[in-house]
Amino acid sequence: SSESVDDTSASSSSSAAVARRTVRECTVELTEDTAARLELEVSSASARLIRATMRSPLGIVFEEIEGEIMVVEFFDQSDTLGPISKGIKIGDVLRATSAMTREMSYGKLGILGGGNGRPTWKRVMYTVAYGTDELDDVTFDQAMKAIGSNAKAGDYDVELVFERRIS
């Protein structure tokens, strides 16, 4: 499925300089009980976030261009199964992806009763590096591994959030 997300546009300004920024919000359901709420700064007030749920392999060629991960080509050109059917276009910028991470799961008395923990998978959302701001965001290589982790952990769909720039 695909949807255009425009929950909120927020502008803020610094007292020293009139620095305006536009923020878009979207919520991505990760499991039946868990959702991730993202607040992403976008390039302009006309930019939109596009959310897509896809099966792996995606059929999308990504390239890192000027610090951003951009859609440059589709392997699957079909209008019914490929990225086009999910509303993704050439030039869209990847802003977030789902990933599966390992964590330990314990029974009710597991930690107190001797630690009967077992490794399990946890579904998370990673934001992707945006231009020169890479503080808490994943790089190109990390984003590609995160996308691939969805299939390795039990054939999960990949949740993607793209920025579409409208001039």
mmCIF file with all atom_site columns, N, CA and C in Angstrom, residues 4-9 22-25 40-50 92-93 95 130 162-167:
data_model
loop_
_atom_site.group_PDB
_atom_site.id
_atom_site.type_symbol
_atom_site.label_atom_id
_atom_site.label_alt_id
_atom_site.label_comp_id
_atom_site.label_asym_id
_atom_site.label_entity_id
_atom_site.label_seq_id
_atom_site.pdbx_PDB_ins_code
_atom_site.Cartn_x
_atom_site.Cartn_y
_atom_site.Cartn_z
_atom_site.occupancy
_atom_site.B_iso_or_equiv
_atom_site.pdbx_formal_charge
_atom_site.auth_seq_id
_atom_site.auth_comp_id
_atom_site.auth_asym_id
_atom_site.auth_atom_id
_atom_site.pdbx_PDB_model_num
ATOM 1  N N  . SER A 1 4   ? 0.156  9.195  0.632  1.00 0.00 ? 4   SER A N  1
ATOM 2  C CA . SER A 1 4   ? 0.813  10.481 0.777  1.00 0.00 ? 4   SER A CA 1
ATOM 3  C C  . SER A 1 4   ? 0.486  10.971 2.174  1.00 0.00 ? 4   SER A C  1
ATOM 4  N N  . VAL A 1 5   ? 1.505  11.426 2.898  1.00 0.00 ? 5   VAL A N  1
ATOM 5  C CA . VAL A 1 5   ? 1.319  11.799 4.285  1.00 0.00 ? 5   VAL A CA 1
ATOM 6  C C  . VAL A 1 5   ? 1.626  13.271 4.448  1.00 0.00 ? 5   VAL A C  1
ATOM 7  N N  . ASP A 1 6   ? 0.691  14.015 4.968  1.00 0.00 ? 6   ASP A N  1
ATOM 8  C CA . ASP A 1 6   ? 0.867  15.442 5.205  1.00 0.00 ? 6   ASP A CA 1
ATOM 9  C C  . ASP A 1 6   ? 0.237  15.827 6.524  1.00 0.00 ? 6   ASP A C  1
ATOM 10 N N  . ASP A 1 7   ? 0.541  15.106 7.587  1.00 0.00 ? 7   ASP A N  1
ATOM 11 C CA . ASP A 1 7   ? -0.129 15.345 8.847  1.00 0.00 ? 7   ASP A CA 1
ATOM 12 C C  . ASP A 1 7   ? 0.067  16.772 9.348  1.00 0.00 ? 7   ASP A C  1
ATOM 13 N N  . THR A 1 8   ? 1.302  17.246 9.337  1.00 0.00 ? 8   THR A N  1
ATOM 14 C CA . THR A 1 8   ? 1.583  18.538 9.932  1.00 0.00 ? 8   THR A CA 1
ATOM 15 C C  . THR A 1 8   ? 2.709  19.227 9.191  1.00 0.00 ? 8   THR A C  1
ATOM 16 N N  . SER A 1 9   ? 2.573  20.504 9.047  1.00 0.00 ? 9   SER A N  1
ATOM 17 C CA . SER A 1 9   ? 3.655  21.331 8.551  1.00 0.00 ? 9   SER A CA 1
ATOM 18 C C  . SER A 1 9   ? 3.958  22.324 9.653  1.00 0.00 ? 9   SER A C  1
ATOM 19 N N  . THR A 1 22  ? 10.635 23.243 7.544  1.00 0.00 ? 22  THR A N  1
ATOM 20 C CA . THR A 1 22  ? 9.348  22.596 7.365  1.00 0.00 ? 22  THR A CA 1
ATOM 21 C C  . THR A 1 22  ? 9.476  21.155 7.808  1.00 0.00 ? 22  THR A C  1
ATOM 22 N N  . VAL A 1 23  ? 8.573  20.738 8.659  1.00 0.00 ? 23  VAL A N  1
ATOM 23 C CA . VAL A 1 23  ? 8.589  19.394 9.212  1.00 0.00 ? 23  VAL A CA 1
ATOM 24 C C  . VAL A 1 23  ? 7.302  18.693 8.807  1.00 0.00 ? 23  VAL A C  1
ATOM 25 N N  . ARG A 1 24  ? 7.429  17.468 8.378  1.00 0.00 ? 24  ARG A N  1
ATOM 26 C CA . ARG A 1 24  ? 6.279  16.624 8.072  1.00 0.00 ? 24  ARG A CA 1
ATOM 27 C C  . ARG A 1 24  ? 6.289  15.456 9.049  1.00 0.00 ? 24  ARG A C  1
ATOM 28 N N  . GLU A 1 25  ? 5.117  15.035 9.444  1.00 0.00 ? 25  GLU A N  1
ATOM 29 C CA . GLU A 1 25  ? 4.982  13.925 10.360 1.00 0.00 ? 25  GLU A CA 1
ATOM 30 C C  . GLU A 1 25  ? 4.263  12.778 9.677  1.00 0.00 ? 25  GLU A C  1
ATOM 31 N N  . LEU A 1 40  ? 10.019 14.437 10.212 1.00 0.00 ? 40  LEU A N  1
ATOM 32 C CA . LEU A 1 40  ? 11.131 14.596 9.282  1.00 0.00 ? 40  LEU A CA 1
ATOM 33 C C  . LEU A 1 40  ? 11.150 16.008 8.718  1.00 0.00 ? 40  LEU A C  1
ATOM 34 N N  . GLU A 1 41  ? 12.311 16.637 8.797  1.00 0.00 ? 41  GLU A N  1
ATOM 35 C CA . GLU A 1 41  ? 12.475 17.945 8.161  1.00 0.00 ? 41  GLU A CA 1
ATOM 36 C C  . GLU A 1 41  ? 12.573 17.713 6.656  1.00 0.00 ? 41  GLU A C  1
ATOM 37 N N  . VAL A 1 42  ? 11.793 18.453 5.887  1.00 0.00 ? 42  VAL A N  1
ATOM 38 C CA . VAL A 1 42  ? 11.795 18.316 4.436  1.00 0.00 ? 42  VAL A CA 1
ATOM 39 C C  . VAL A 1 42  ? 12.414 19.540 3.796  1.00 0.00 ? 42  VAL A C  1
ATOM 40 N N  . SER A 1 43  ? 12.724 19.423 2.509  1.00 0.00 ? 43  SER A N  1
ATOM 41 C CA . SER A 1 43  ? 13.491 20.451 1.811  1.00 0.00 ? 43  SER A CA 1
ATOM 42 C C  . SER A 1 43  ? 12.722 21.751 1.589  1.00 0.00 ? 43  SER A C  1
ATOM 43 N N  . SER A 1 44  ? 11.396 21.676 1.487  1.00 0.00 ? 44  SER A N  1
ATOM 44 C CA . SER A 1 44  ? 10.607 22.895 1.256  1.00 0.00 ? 44  SER A CA 1
ATOM 45 C C  . SER A 1 44  ? 9.166  22.655 1.669  1.00 0.00 ? 44  SER A C  1
ATOM 46 N N  . ALA A 1 45  ? 8.400  23.720 1.723  1.00 0.00 ? 45  ALA A N  1
ATOM 47 C CA . ALA A 1 45  ? 6.993  23.615 2.107  1.00 0.00 ? 45  ALA A CA 1
ATOM 48 C C  . ALA A 1 45  ? 6.176  22.818 1.091  1.00 0.00 ? 45  ALA A C  1
ATOM 49 N N  . SER A 1 46  ? 6.663  22.719 -0.147 1.00 0.00 ? 46  SER A N  1
ATOM 50 C CA . SER A 1 46  ? 5.918  21.976 -1.165 1.00 0.00 ? 46  SER A CA 1
ATOM 51 C C  . SER A 1 46  ? 6.250  20.482 -1.173 1.00 0.00 ? 46  SER A C  1
ATOM 52 N N  . ALA A 1 47  ? 7.256  20.060 -0.406 1.00 0.00 ? 47  ALA A N  1
ATOM 53 C CA . ALA A 1 47  ? 7.656  18.649 -0.364 1.00 0.00 ? 47  ALA A CA 1
ATOM 54 C C  . ALA A 1 47  ? 6.623  17.832 0.392  1.00 0.00 ? 47  ALA A C  1
ATOM 55 N N  . ARG A 1 48  ? 6.436  16.593 -0.030 1.00 0.00 ? 48  ARG A N  1
ATOM 56 C CA . ARG A 1 48  ? 5.479  15.681 0.582  1.00 0.00 ? 48  ARG A CA 1
ATOM 57 C C  . ARG A 1 48  ? 6.172  14.378 0.970  1.00 0.00 ? 48  ARG A C  1
ATOM 58 N N  . LEU A 1 49  ? 5.637  13.720 1.981  1.00 0.00 ? 49  LEU A N  1
ATOM 59 C CA . LEU A 1 49  ? 6.125  12.398 2.348  1.00 0.00 ? 49  LEU A CA 1
ATOM 60 C C  . LEU A 1 49  ? 5.214  11.358 1.724  1.00 0.00 ? 49  LEU A C  1
ATOM 61 N N  . ILE A 1 50  ? 5.830  10.323 1.165  1.00 0.00 ? 50  ILE A N  1
ATOM 62 C CA . ILE A 1 50  ? 5.119  9.208  0.554  1.00 0.00 ? 50  ILE A CA 1
ATOM 63 C C  . ILE A 1 50  ? 5.506  7.957  1.340  1.00 0.00 ? 50  ILE A C  1
ATOM 64 N N  . ASP A 1 92  ? 12.422 10.335 -6.058 1.00 0.00 ? 92  ASP A N  1
ATOM 65 C CA . ASP A 1 92  ? 12.022 10.356 -4.649 1.00 0.00 ? 92  ASP A CA 1
ATOM 66 C C  . ASP A 1 92  ? 13.242 10.074 -3.785 1.00 0.00 ? 92  ASP A C  1
ATOM 67 N N  . VAL A 1 93  ? 13.283 10.678 -2.596 1.00 0.00 ? 93  VAL A N  1
ATOM 68 C CA . VAL A 1 93  ? 14.414 10.546 -1.681 1.00 0.00 ? 93  VAL A CA 1
ATOM 69 C C  . VAL A 1 93  ? 13.987 9.684  -0.497 1.00 0.00 ? 93  VAL A C  1
ATOM 70 N N  . ARG A 1 95  ? 13.742 8.529  3.087  1.00 0.00 ? 95  ARG A N  1
ATOM 71 C CA . ARG A 1 95  ? 13.906 9.243  4.362  1.00 0.00 ? 95  ARG A CA 1
ATOM 72 C C  . ARG A 1 95  ? 13.850 8.323  5.570  1.00 0.00 ? 95  ARG A C  1
ATOM 73 N N  . TYR A 1 130 ? 20.167 12.795 5.709  1.00 0.00 ? 130 TYR A N  1
ATOM 74 C CA . TYR A 1 130 ? 19.527 13.817 4.883  1.00 0.00 ? 130 TYR A CA 1
ATOM 75 C C  . TYR A 1 130 ? 20.536 14.929 4.625  1.00 0.00 ? 130 TYR A C  1
ATOM 76 N N  . PHE A 1 162 ? 9.383  8.087  1.759  1.00 0.00 ? 162 PHE A N  1
ATOM 77 C CA . PHE A 1 162 ? 10.119 8.873  0.773  1.00 0.00 ? 162 PHE A CA 1
ATOM 78 C C  . PHE A 1 162 ? 9.701  10.331 0.864  1.00 0.00 ? 162 PHE A C  1
ATOM 79 N N  . GLU A 1 163 ? 10.609 11.211 0.485  1.00 0.00 ? 163 GLU A N  1
ATOM 80 C CA . GLU A 1 163 ? 10.276 12.637 0.309  1.00 0.00 ? 163 GLU A CA 1
ATOM 81 C C  . GLU A 1 163 ? 10.146 12.889 -1.182 1.00 0.00 ? 163 GLU A C  1
ATOM 82 N N  . ARG A 1 164 ? 9.030  13.479 -1.561 1.00 0.00 ? 164 ARG A N  1
ATOM 83 C CA . ARG A 1 164 ? 8.829  13.880 -2.950 1.00 0.00 ? 164 ARG A CA 1
ATOM 84 C C  . ARG A 1 164 ? 8.894  15.393 -3.006 1.00 0.00 ? 164 ARG A C  1
ATOM 85 N N  . ARG A 1 165 ? 9.827  15.870 -3.801 1.00 0.00 ? 165 ARG A N  1
ATOM 86 C CA . ARG A 1 165 ? 10.010 17.320 -3.947 1.00 0.00 ? 165 ARG A CA 1
ATOM 87 C C  . ARG A 1 165 ? 9.218  17.819 -5.138 1.00 0.00 ? 165 ARG A C  1
ATOM 88 N N  . ILE A 1 166 ? 8.408  18.794 -4.893 1.00 0.00 ? 166 ILE A N  1
ATOM 89 C CA . ILE A 1 166 ? 7.561  19.365 -5.938 1.00 0.00 ? 166 ILE A CA 1
ATOM 90 C C  . ILE A 1 166 ? 8.017  20.789 -6.170 1.00 0.00 ? 166 ILE A C  1
ATOM 91 N N  . SER A 1 167 ? 8.430  21.075 -7.409 1.00 0.00 ? 167 SER A N  1
ATOM 92 C CA . SER A 1 167 ? 8.928  22.420 -7.682 1.00 0.00 ? 167 SER A CA 1
ATOM 93 C C  . SER A 1 167 ? 7.833  23.321 -8.179 1.00 0.00 ? 167 SER A C  1
#
